[in-house]
Coordinates of C-alpha atoms in Angstrom, one line a residue:
M1 CA 118.9 -305.9 33.3
R2 CA 117.1 -304.9 36.5
T3 CA 119.3 -301.8 36.7
L4 CA 118.7 -300.9 33.0
F5 CA 115.0 -301.3 33.5
I6 CA 115.0 -299.0 36.4
A7 CA 117.1 -296.5 34.6
V8 CA 114.8 -296.5 31.6
A9 CA 111.7 -296.1 33.7
L10 CA 113.3 -293.1 35.7
L11 CA 114.4 -291.5 32.5
I12 CA 110.9 -291.7 31.0
A13 CA 109.5 -290.4 34.2
A14 CA 111.9 -287.4 34.3
I15 CA 111.3 -286.5 30.7
V16 CA 107.6 -286.6 31.1
A17 CA 107.8 -284.7 34.4
Y18 CA 109.6 -281.9 32.5
V19 CA 107.1 -281.7 29.7
Q20 CA 103.8 -282.2 31.4
L21 CA 103.5 -278.6 32.7
A22 CA 101.4 -276.6 30.3
A23 CA 98.2 -274.7 31.4
N24 CA 95.4 -273.3 29.3
G25 CA 95.9 -270.1 27.5
S26 CA 98.6 -268.9 25.0
K27 CA 100.3 -265.6 25.5
Q28 CA 102.1 -264.5 22.3
S29 CA 105.8 -263.8 22.6
S30 CA 106.7 -262.4 19.3
E31 CA 109.2 -260.0 20.8
Q32 CA 111.0 -262.7 22.7
L33 CA 110.9 -265.1 19.7
S34 CA 112.7 -262.5 17.7
F35 CA 115.9 -263.2 19.9
I36 CA 116.1 -266.7 18.5
P37 CA 118.7 -267.0 15.6
A38 CA 117.5 -268.5 12.3
D39 CA 120.3 -271.1 12.3
T40 CA 119.6 -272.6 15.8
A41 CA 120.1 -276.3 15.6
L42 CA 118.0 -277.0 18.7
L43 CA 114.7 -275.3 19.7
S44 CA 112.0 -275.9 22.3
V45 CA 109.4 -273.4 23.2
H46 CA 106.5 -273.3 25.8
L47 CA 104.3 -270.3 24.7
D48 CA 101.4 -271.8 26.8
P49 CA 102.1 -270.6 30.3
I50 CA 103.6 -273.3 32.6
N51 CA 102.2 -273.4 36.1
F52 CA 105.4 -273.3 38.4
S53 CA 103.7 -275.1 41.3
D54 CA 102.3 -277.8 39.1
Y55 CA 105.8 -278.3 37.7
L56 CA 107.3 -278.8 41.1
N57 CA 104.6 -281.1 42.1
M58 CA 105.4 -283.2 39.0
Q59 CA 108.9 -283.5 40.3
V60 CA 107.5 -284.9 43.6
A61 CA 105.3 -287.3 41.7
S62 CA 108.1 -288.5 39.5
L63 CA 110.9 -288.7 42.0
H64 CA 108.6 -289.6 45.0
N65 CA 111.7 -289.4 47.3
P66 CA 113.5 -286.3 45.8
E67 CA 115.7 -286.0 48.9
E68 CA 117.5 -289.3 48.1
T69 CA 117.9 -288.3 44.4
I70 CA 119.2 -284.9 45.2
E71 CA 121.6 -286.5 47.8
L72 CA 122.7 -289.0 45.2
L73 CA 123.6 -286.2 42.6
T74 CA 125.2 -284.1 45.3
N75 CA 127.5 -287.0 46.4
L76 CA 128.3 -287.7 42.7
L77 CA 129.4 -284.1 42.3
D78 CA 131.5 -284.2 45.5
I79 CA 133.3 -287.2 44.0
M80 CA 133.9 -285.7 40.7
D81 CA 134.8 -282.2 41.7
K82 CA 135.7 -280.8 45.1
S83 CA 135.9 -277.3 43.6
D84 CA 133.7 -274.4 44.1
T85 CA 132.1 -275.3 40.7
G86 CA 130.9 -278.6 42.1
Y87 CA 129.5 -277.0 45.2
F88 CA 127.8 -274.3 43.1
I89 CA 125.9 -277.1 41.1
A90 CA 125.2 -278.9 44.4
A91 CA 123.7 -275.7 45.8
L92 CA 121.5 -275.3 42.8
L93 CA 120.3 -278.8 43.4
E94 CA 119.8 -278.2 47.1
N95 CA 117.7 -275.1 46.3
F96 CA 115.7 -277.0 43.8
Q97 CA 114.9 -279.5 46.5
Q98 CA 113.7 -276.8 48.8
L99 CA 111.3 -275.6 46.0
I100 CA 110.1 -279.2 45.7
D101 CA 109.4 -279.3 49.5
E102 CA 107.4 -276.0 49.3
P103 CA 106.1 -275.5 45.8
E104 CA 103.7 -272.9 46.8
Q105 CA 106.6 -270.7 47.8
A106 CA 108.5 -271.2 44.5
T107 CA 107.7 -267.8 43.0
E108 CA 108.3 -265.9 46.2
V109 CA 111.8 -267.6 46.6
T110 CA 113.0 -267.5 42.9
G111 CA 111.1 -264.6 41.3
I112 CA 110.0 -266.9 38.5
A113 CA 106.4 -266.1 37.5
A114 CA 103.7 -268.4 38.9
E115 CA 102.5 -268.9 35.3
F116 CA 105.6 -268.6 33.1
Q117 CA 106.6 -269.1 29.5
A118 CA 109.8 -270.8 28.7
L119 CA 112.2 -270.8 25.7
S120 CA 115.3 -272.9 25.1
Y121 CA 117.6 -272.9 22.0
L122 CA 121.1 -272.8 20.8
V123 CA 123.0 -269.7 19.9
G124 CA 125.8 -271.4 18.0
A125 CA 127.2 -273.9 20.5
S126 CA 125.7 -272.1 23.5
P127 CA 122.6 -273.5 25.2
V128 CA 120.1 -270.8 26.2
L129 CA 117.3 -271.1 28.7
R130 CA 114.8 -268.2 29.1
L131 CA 112.2 -268.0 31.8
E132 CA 109.4 -265.5 32.4
L133 CA 109.9 -263.6 35.7
E134 CA 107.6 -262.0 38.2
N135 CA 110.2 -260.2 40.2
E136 CA 113.7 -259.6 38.9
Q137 CA 115.2 -258.6 42.2
T138 CA 114.0 -261.8 43.8
F139 CA 115.6 -263.8 41.0
W140 CA 118.9 -262.1 41.8
R141 CA 118.6 -262.8 45.4
W142 CA 118.0 -266.4 44.7
F143 CA 121.3 -266.5 42.9
D144 CA 122.9 -264.6 45.8
R145 CA 121.9 -267.3 48.2
I146 CA 123.3 -270.0 45.8
E147 CA 126.6 -268.1 45.8
M148 CA 126.7 -267.9 49.6
Q149 CA 126.3 -271.6 49.9
S150 CA 128.8 -272.6 47.2
Q151 CA 131.3 -269.8 47.7
L152 CA 131.5 -269.4 43.9
W153 CA 131.2 -265.8 43.3
H154 CA 130.2 -264.1 40.1
Q155 CA 132.0 -261.5 38.2
S156 CA 129.7 -258.4 37.1
A157 CA 129.8 -257.5 33.5
E158 CA 127.9 -255.2 31.2
L159 CA 126.9 -255.1 27.6
D160 CA 125.0 -252.3 25.9
G161 CA 124.3 -250.9 29.3
V162 CA 122.7 -254.2 30.5
S163 CA 124.2 -255.8 33.6
Y164 CA 124.8 -259.5 33.8
R165 CA 126.7 -262.1 35.9
R166 CA 129.4 -264.4 34.8
Y167 CA 130.1 -267.6 36.8
S168 CA 133.4 -269.3 35.7
L169 CA 132.8 -273.0 36.0
F170 CA 135.8 -274.9 34.8
P171 CA 138.5 -274.8 31.9
L172 CA 137.3 -275.6 28.4
S173 CA 140.0 -276.0 25.8
E174 CA 142.0 -272.7 26.0
H175 CA 139.2 -270.8 27.8
N176 CA 136.6 -271.3 30.6
L177 CA 133.0 -272.8 30.4
E178 CA 130.9 -270.0 31.9
L179 CA 127.3 -269.6 33.1
L180 CA 126.0 -266.1 32.2
V181 CA 122.9 -264.9 33.9
T182 CA 120.8 -261.8 33.3
A183 CA 117.3 -260.5 34.2
R184 CA 115.6 -257.8 32.1
N185 CA 112.2 -256.9 30.7
G186 CA 110.4 -259.6 32.8
W187 CA 112.6 -262.4 31.6
G188 CA 115.5 -264.3 33.2
T189 CA 118.1 -265.7 30.9
L190 CA 120.8 -268.3 31.6
V191 CA 123.5 -269.2 29.0
L192 CA 126.2 -271.9 29.1
T193 CA 129.1 -270.6 26.9
S194 CA 132.7 -270.1 26.5
S195 CA 134.8 -267.2 27.8
G196 CA 136.5 -267.1 24.5
F197 CA 133.4 -266.1 22.5
D198 CA 133.2 -262.4 21.5
P199 CA 130.9 -259.8 23.1
E200 CA 128.6 -259.9 20.1
H201 CA 128.0 -263.6 20.7
H202 CA 127.4 -263.2 24.4
A203 CA 125.0 -260.2 23.7
T204 CA 122.9 -262.4 21.3
A205 CA 122.8 -265.4 23.7
L206 CA 121.7 -263.1 26.6
A207 CA 118.9 -261.6 24.5
I208 CA 120.5 -258.2 24.8
R209 CA 120.9 -257.9 21.0
K210 CA 118.8 -259.5 18.4
P211 CA 120.6 -261.8 16.0
A212 CA 121.5 -260.4 12.6
D213 CA 119.2 -263.2 11.0
P214 CA 116.4 -263.9 13.4
L215 CA 114.1 -266.9 13.2
N216 CA 111.0 -266.0 11.2
W217 CA 108.4 -267.7 13.2
R218 CA 105.3 -267.1 10.9
Q219 CA 107.2 -268.1 7.8
E220 CA 109.2 -271.1 9.0
V221 CA 107.9 -272.4 12.3
A222 CA 104.2 -272.1 11.9
P223 CA 104.1 -273.9 8.5
L224 CA 106.2 -276.8 9.9
A225 CA 104.0 -277.2 12.8
S226 CA 100.9 -277.3 10.6
N227 CA 102.4 -279.6 8.0
Y228 CA 103.7 -282.1 10.8
Q229 CA 100.4 -281.9 12.8
L230 CA 102.3 -280.4 15.8
D231 CA 101.2 -277.8 18.3
E232 CA 102.8 -274.5 17.5
A233 CA 102.7 -273.3 21.1
T234 CA 104.8 -276.2 22.4
F235 CA 106.9 -276.8 19.4
G236 CA 110.6 -277.9 19.1
W237 CA 113.1 -279.2 16.7
L238 CA 116.5 -280.7 16.2
R239 CA 117.6 -279.8 12.6
S240 CA 119.9 -282.1 10.5
A241 CA 121.0 -279.3 8.1
E242 CA 122.5 -277.1 10.9
L243 CA 124.2 -280.1 12.6
L244 CA 125.7 -281.3 9.3
K245 CA 127.0 -277.8 8.5
A246 CA 129.0 -277.9 11.6
I247 CA 130.7 -281.1 10.4
T248 CA 131.3 -280.1 6.8
S249 CA 132.4 -276.5 7.2
T250 CA 134.1 -274.1 9.5
D251 CA 131.8 -271.0 8.9
Q252 CA 128.5 -272.0 7.3
N253 CA 126.6 -271.4 10.5
R254 CA 127.2 -270.1 14.0
L255 CA 127.5 -273.6 15.3
A256 CA 130.4 -274.5 13.0
K257 CA 132.2 -271.3 13.9
D258 CA 131.8 -271.9 17.6
L259 CA 133.0 -275.5 17.6
H260 CA 136.1 -274.7 15.6
Q261 CA 136.9 -271.7 17.9
L262 CA 136.4 -273.9 20.9
F263 CA 138.5 -276.9 19.8
G264 CA 140.9 -275.3 17.4
S265 CA 143.2 -276.8 14.8
Q266 CA 143.0 -280.3 16.1
F267 CA 139.2 -280.4 15.7
A268 CA 139.5 -279.0 12.2
A269 CA 142.1 -281.5 11.2
S270 CA 139.9 -284.4 12.4
L271 CA 137.1 -283.2 10.1
A272 CA 139.3 -282.1 7.2
D273 CA 138.0 -284.9 5.0
W274 CA 134.5 -283.6 5.4
H275 CA 135.5 -280.0 4.6
T276 CA 135.0 -280.4 0.8
P277 CA 132.3 -279.2 -1.7
A278 CA 131.4 -282.8 -2.3
C279 CA 130.8 -283.5 1.3
Q280 CA 128.7 -280.3 1.7
A281 CA 126.6 -281.3 -1.3
D282 CA 126.1 -284.9 -0.2
T283 CA 125.2 -283.9 3.4
A284 CA 122.8 -281.2 2.1
A285 CA 121.0 -283.9 0.1
I286 CA 120.7 -286.1 3.2
A287 CA 119.5 -283.2 5.2
S288 CA 116.9 -282.5 2.6
N289 CA 115.5 -286.1 2.7
W290 CA 115.8 -286.3 6.5
P291 CA 115.4 -282.7 7.8
G292 CA 115.3 -283.5 11.6
V293 CA 113.3 -284.3 14.5
Y294 CA 110.3 -282.2 15.3
F295 CA 108.2 -282.5 18.5
D296 CA 105.4 -281.0 20.7
N297 CA 103.4 -281.7 23.7
Q298 CA 99.6 -281.3 24.4
L299 CA 99.3 -281.2 28.2
S300 CA 96.3 -279.1 29.1
K301 CA 94.1 -282.1 30.0
Q302 CA 94.3 -285.9 30.8
P303 CA 95.6 -287.9 29.3
M304 CA 98.6 -285.6 28.5
T305 CA 100.1 -286.2 25.1
S306 CA 103.2 -285.6 23.1
R307 CA 104.3 -286.3 19.5
M308 CA 107.7 -286.6 18.0
L309 CA 108.3 -287.0 14.2
I310 CA 111.6 -288.1 12.6
A311 CA 110.7 -286.2 9.4
S312 CA 111.5 -287.6 6.0
N313 CA 111.0 -286.5 2.5
D314 CA 112.4 -289.8 1.1
Q315 CA 109.3 -291.2 -0.3
A316 CA 111.0 -294.5 -1.4
A317 CA 112.3 -295.0 2.1
M318 CA 108.9 -294.2 3.7
A319 CA 107.2 -296.7 1.3
S320 CA 109.6 -299.4 2.2
L321 CA 109.3 -298.8 6.0
S322 CA 105.5 -298.5 5.6
N323 CA 105.4 -302.1 4.2
L324 CA 106.8 -303.2 7.6
R325 CA 103.7 -302.1 9.4
G326 CA 101.8 -305.0 11.0
F327 CA 99.0 -305.6 13.4
I328 CA 98.8 -304.2 16.9
A329 CA 96.2 -306.0 19.0
P330 CA 93.5 -303.7 20.4
Q331 CA 94.3 -302.5 23.8
L332 CA 92.1 -301.1 26.6
P333 CA 92.3 -297.4 27.0
L334 CA 94.3 -296.0 29.9
S335 CA 91.2 -294.6 31.6
S336 CA 89.6 -297.9 31.8
Q337 CA 91.3 -300.8 33.8
P338 CA 94.8 -300.2 32.5
A339 CA 97.2 -303.1 32.3
M340 CA 100.3 -303.2 34.4
L341 CA 102.4 -303.9 31.4
Q342 CA 101.6 -304.1 27.7
L343 CA 103.8 -304.6 24.7
G344 CA 102.8 -305.0 21.1
L345 CA 105.0 -305.4 18.0
G346 CA 103.2 -304.9 14.7
L347 CA 105.6 -306.3 12.1
N348 CA 104.8 -307.8 8.7
I349 CA 107.5 -310.5 8.7
G350 CA 106.7 -311.4 5.1
Q351 CA 107.8 -307.9 4.1
L352 CA 110.8 -307.8 6.3
L353 CA 113.4 -309.1 3.8
P354 CA 112.2 -307.1 0.8
A355 CA 111.8 -303.9 2.8
V356 CA 115.2 -304.2 4.3
S357 CA 116.7 -305.1 0.9
E358 CA 115.3 -302.0 -0.6
L359 CA 116.5 -299.7 2.1
W360 CA 119.9 -301.5 2.1
S361 CA 120.3 -301.2 -1.6
A362 CA 119.2 -297.5 -1.7
T363 CA 121.7 -296.6 1.0
S364 CA 124.7 -298.7 -0.2
N365 CA 124.2 -297.6 -3.8
A366 CA 123.5 -294.0 -3.3
S367 CA 125.6 -291.8 -5.4
F368 CA 128.0 -290.2 -3.0
Q369 CA 131.1 -288.2 -3.8
C370 CA 132.1 -287.4 -0.3
P371 CA 135.1 -289.8 0.7
P372 CA 134.0 -290.4 4.3
L373 CA 130.5 -291.4 3.0
V374 CA 131.9 -293.6 0.2
E375 CA 134.0 -295.2 2.8
M376 CA 131.0 -296.0 5.0
Q377 CA 129.2 -297.4 1.9
T378 CA 132.1 -299.8 1.3
A379 CA 131.9 -301.0 4.9
M380 CA 128.1 -301.5 4.6
K381 CA 128.5 -303.7 1.6
S382 CA 130.9 -306.0 3.4
S383 CA 128.3 -306.6 6.2
N384 CA 125.2 -307.3 4.3
P385 CA 122.5 -308.5 6.7
L386 CA 120.1 -309.9 4.1
A387 CA 121.3 -313.5 4.4
A388 CA 120.6 -313.5 8.0
L389 CA 117.0 -312.2 7.4
A390 CA 116.2 -315.0 4.9
M391 CA 115.3 -317.2 7.9
A392 CA 112.4 -314.8 8.7
G393 CA 110.6 -316.3 5.7
M394 CA 109.8 -319.4 7.9
A395 CA 107.4 -317.1 9.8
G396 CA 106.4 -315.0 6.9
S397 CA 102.7 -315.0 7.8
V398 CA 103.2 -313.3 11.1
Q399 CA 101.7 -309.9 11.3
G400 CA 102.1 -309.1 15.0
V401 CA 102.8 -310.3 18.6
S402 CA 101.3 -308.8 21.7
F403 CA 101.7 -309.4 25.5
S404 CA 99.6 -307.9 28.2
V405 CA 100.0 -308.4 32.0
N406 CA 96.8 -307.1 33.5
E407 CA 97.2 -308.2 37.1
V408 CA 99.7 -310.4 39.1
D409 CA 99.6 -311.5 42.7
I410 CA 103.0 -312.7 44.2
D411 CA 103.2 -315.6 46.5
P412 CA 105.2 -314.2 49.5
A413 CA 106.6 -317.7 50.3
S414 CA 107.9 -318.6 46.8
G415 CA 108.2 -315.2 45.0
M416 CA 106.3 -316.8 42.1
P417 CA 102.9 -315.6 40.8
A418 CA 100.0 -317.0 42.8
A419 CA 97.4 -315.4 40.5
L420 CA 97.8 -314.0 37.1
D421 CA 95.8 -312.2 34.6
A422 CA 97.6 -312.0 31.3
L423 CA 97.4 -312.5 27.5
F424 CA 100.0 -313.5 24.9
S425 CA 98.9 -313.5 21.2
V426 CA 100.4 -314.1 17.8
S427 CA 98.5 -312.7 14.9
A428 CA 99.1 -314.2 11.4
D429 CA 97.5 -314.7 8.1
N430 CA 96.9 -318.4 9.0
A431 CA 97.5 -318.7 12.8
H432 CA 96.5 -322.5 12.9
S433 CA 99.0 -323.4 10.2
L434 CA 101.7 -321.3 11.7
L435 CA 101.2 -322.9 15.2
Q436 CA 101.4 -326.4 13.7
S437 CA 104.6 -325.5 11.7
L438 CA 106.2 -324.2 14.9
L439 CA 105.3 -327.2 17.0
M440 CA 106.9 -329.5 14.5
F441 CA 110.2 -328.3 16.1
Y442 CA 109.1 -329.7 19.4
P443 CA 108.2 -333.4 18.9
P444 CA 106.3 -334.0 22.2
L445 CA 103.7 -331.4 21.0
A446 CA 103.8 -332.1 17.3
D447 CA 100.6 -334.3 17.3
I448 CA 98.5 -332.0 19.6
T449 CA 94.9 -331.7 18.5
F450 CA 94.0 -327.9 18.4
P451 CA 90.7 -326.6 19.5
Q452 CA 88.0 -325.5 16.9
V453 CA 87.8 -322.0 15.9
G454 CA 86.6 -319.9 18.9
E455 CA 86.8 -322.7 21.4
E456 CA 89.0 -322.8 24.4
M457 CA 91.6 -325.5 25.4
E458 CA 93.1 -326.0 28.8
L459 CA 96.9 -326.1 28.8
N460 CA 97.7 -327.6 32.2
E461 CA 97.8 -331.1 30.8
L462 CA 100.4 -330.1 28.2
F463 CA 102.3 -328.0 30.8
P464 CA 101.9 -329.5 34.3
M465 CA 104.4 -327.0 35.7
A466 CA 101.8 -324.3 35.3
A467 CA 99.3 -326.1 37.4
A468 CA 102.0 -326.5 40.1
F469 CA 102.0 -322.7 40.5
G470 CA 98.2 -322.5 40.6
L471 CA 98.0 -321.3 37.0
A472 CA 95.4 -322.4 34.4
P473 CA 96.2 -320.9 31.1
K474 CA 94.0 -321.5 28.1
L475 CA 94.5 -321.5 24.3
M476 CA 92.1 -320.1 21.7
L477 CA 92.6 -320.1 18.0
T478 CA 91.0 -318.2 15.2
E479 CA 91.9 -318.0 11.6
E480 CA 94.2 -315.0 12.3
H481 CA 95.0 -315.2 16.0
A482 CA 96.6 -317.7 18.5
M483 CA 96.0 -316.5 22.0
I484 CA 97.2 -318.0 25.4
Y485 CA 95.6 -316.3 28.3
Q486 CA 94.4 -316.5 31.9
G487 CA 92.2 -314.4 34.0
K488 CA 88.9 -312.4 33.6
Q489 CA 90.3 -309.4 31.9
A490 CA 92.6 -311.3 29.7
T491 CA 89.6 -313.6 28.6
A492 CA 87.7 -310.4 27.7
Q493 CA 90.7 -309.1 25.7
A494 CA 91.0 -312.4 23.9
Q495 CA 87.5 -312.5 22.9
T496 CA 87.8 -308.9 21.5
L497 CA 90.9 -309.9 19.7
A498 CA 89.3 -313.0 18.2
G499 CA 86.7 -310.9 16.5
T500 CA 89.2 -308.4 15.2
A501 CA 90.3 -308.6 11.6
L502 CA 94.0 -308.2 10.6
S503 CA 95.1 -304.7 9.4
Q504 CA 98.3 -302.8 9.1
N505 CA 97.7 -300.4 12.0
G506 CA 101.0 -299.8 13.5
L507 CA 104.5 -300.8 14.5
L508 CA 105.0 -300.7 18.2
H509 CA 102.9 -300.1 21.2
F510 CA 104.1 -300.0 24.8
A511 CA 102.1 -299.3 28.0
M512 CA 103.1 -299.4 31.7
D513 CA 101.4 -298.6 35.1
Y514 CA 104.5 -297.6 37.1
A515 CA 103.2 -298.1 40.6
R516 CA 101.4 -301.5 40.0
L517 CA 104.2 -302.9 37.9
F518 CA 107.1 -302.0 40.3
S519 CA 105.0 -302.9 43.3
A520 CA 104.6 -306.4 42.0
M521 CA 108.3 -306.7 41.1
A522 CA 109.2 -305.5 44.6
E523 CA 106.9 -308.2 46.2
G524 CA 108.7 -310.8 44.1
M525 CA 112.1 -309.6 45.2
A526 CA 111.1 -309.4 48.8
A527 CA 109.9 -312.9 48.8
T528 CA 113.2 -314.2 47.6
G529 CA 115.1 -312.2 50.2
A530 CA 116.6 -309.8 47.7
E531 CA 117.3 -306.4 48.8
I532 CA 114.8 -303.8 47.3
P533 CA 116.7 -300.9 45.8
P534 CA 115.5 -297.4 46.8
E535 CA 114.7 -296.7 43.2
F536 CA 112.1 -299.6 43.3
E537 CA 110.6 -298.1 46.4
A538 CA 110.2 -294.7 44.7
L539 CA 108.7 -296.2 41.6
Q540 CA 106.2 -298.2 43.6
D541 CA 104.4 -294.9 44.3
A542 CA 105.0 -293.2 40.9
P543 CA 101.4 -292.1 39.8
Y544 CA 102.1 -292.6 36.1
Q545 CA 100.4 -294.6 33.5
L546 CA 102.3 -294.4 30.3
D547 CA 101.2 -295.3 26.8
M548 CA 103.6 -295.0 23.9
S549 CA 103.3 -296.0 20.2
M550 CA 105.5 -295.9 17.1
D551 CA 104.2 -295.9 13.6
I552 CA 105.3 -295.0 10.0
E553 CA 103.6 -292.1 8.5
A554 CA 103.9 -290.5 5.0
Q555 CA 106.1 -287.7 6.4
G556 CA 108.3 -289.8 8.7
I557 CA 108.6 -292.0 11.8
A558 CA 106.1 -290.9 14.4
I559 CA 106.4 -291.6 18.2
E560 CA 103.4 -290.6 20.2
S561 CA 102.8 -290.8 24.0
R562 CA 100.0 -290.4 26.5
M563 CA 100.4 -290.0 30.2
N564 CA 97.8 -290.2 32.9
L565 CA 98.6 -288.9 36.2
N566 CA 97.0 -290.4 39.3
N567 CA 96.6 -287.3 41.3
K568 CA 95.7 -289.2 44.5
A569 CA 98.9 -291.2 44.3
A570 CA 100.9 -288.0 43.8
Q571 CA 99.6 -286.4 46.9

């Protein structure tokens, strides 16, 4: 569990470090956008210039000890692949490490512009990354240095009079996986592709030729960004329709053609049941109801924010999901005494069974003609979860649960909390009755006399073990909230919550102060004599304060995040 927690925290930090780069300003790149094919399944653009030095400083902030991280990845590559390909990737990592060490030299070393735009997308099955350059010759010299270190040499090639490099990485199906690199018109382009794809495919991926059907930014992307309340300058998507076409056809888009060319007849045979007009019609209907994932990031000021929407046009499903929304307790903003850890679940338990029943019925009874989908429906009907959810009716008045750890001091002798500032709350239509019902399952507390509304009750008499650790938790009840808390900040939070009426205001809230939380965890581990992993040591100095929420909106499932960066900690 500890390893999983570390991995999740590192993943969040790495993702945020990648996206929190934008500076003010927005240079239009209509010419470069015209190289994006209309049928791209994956798209992410940064039309607001990215500050290269800030980006590298973010890597320092997120990794804290990047040398150990790079060494770990390099060792892994050595174990997996002793070939020149492995050393080529290791050399890329080593050069990236050098940039992190001296971010002010990054443009001089790589040729990438100090303030650069970036585009990433798919041309069929080939991932494309395009970066704005300041000096093309410096960009090439950077790759020359990587070649010298790895001894993986490029092959020179040319298309339409444009020179590019081919790095053969390793066998893929009947061909080779290749990295193609070119620099022209102030842009560097990197493509991961197959040597078996035709020159037309490579020319499009390298932005040498424009696709026959380019993406119409103004007519397609701009309206989507506006409709989904996303920033057009930092917009991205993962589209269902294009992914499903690759499953149900051999040629309805470039991705389908590429996958079948890459993996041949065996791949086609494995999807033969999907290659029918019925499956194409059914999956097109699914894609119409669930068109994909759309996202952006607003990063020009603190706190930096991002938004992701799992879009849906299925109004019935959205209505059912919306009924699940419950009450998220008010939390202190990140800029004012942020908690070490906060978790809030807003869930209307009384609506859980009917909402899931509606969703289950709609899915299992949908009119599908596609044999694989019909088979999935049959399997669903044999494992109906509604009976298990019937028990939720016992807590049907619950609207939300929240937990906040504001501060904790660890006793170095025992490894247990010596001081704690924390709040746990349950919000329900009738919190007093709910608590009484729950205590009936624990006879020693069944006859407890609860405090009057708004009054506090000491819990040490009921739970002597808490006093043994120097803790003094209190209980407060209102008509709608049951709160157990300790500490000055938790008391203030409880008083605020006590005066807050129930409302359907969300589904999930999570917040974490990386440095404070992992420092406290490391102190507890040290007190018990446990070895502190290097990952913990790095996270103790991570300057991030993360705040995330999930909610149901009319147009889909929205996930929003805010990130404060403590610049002093990062330095």
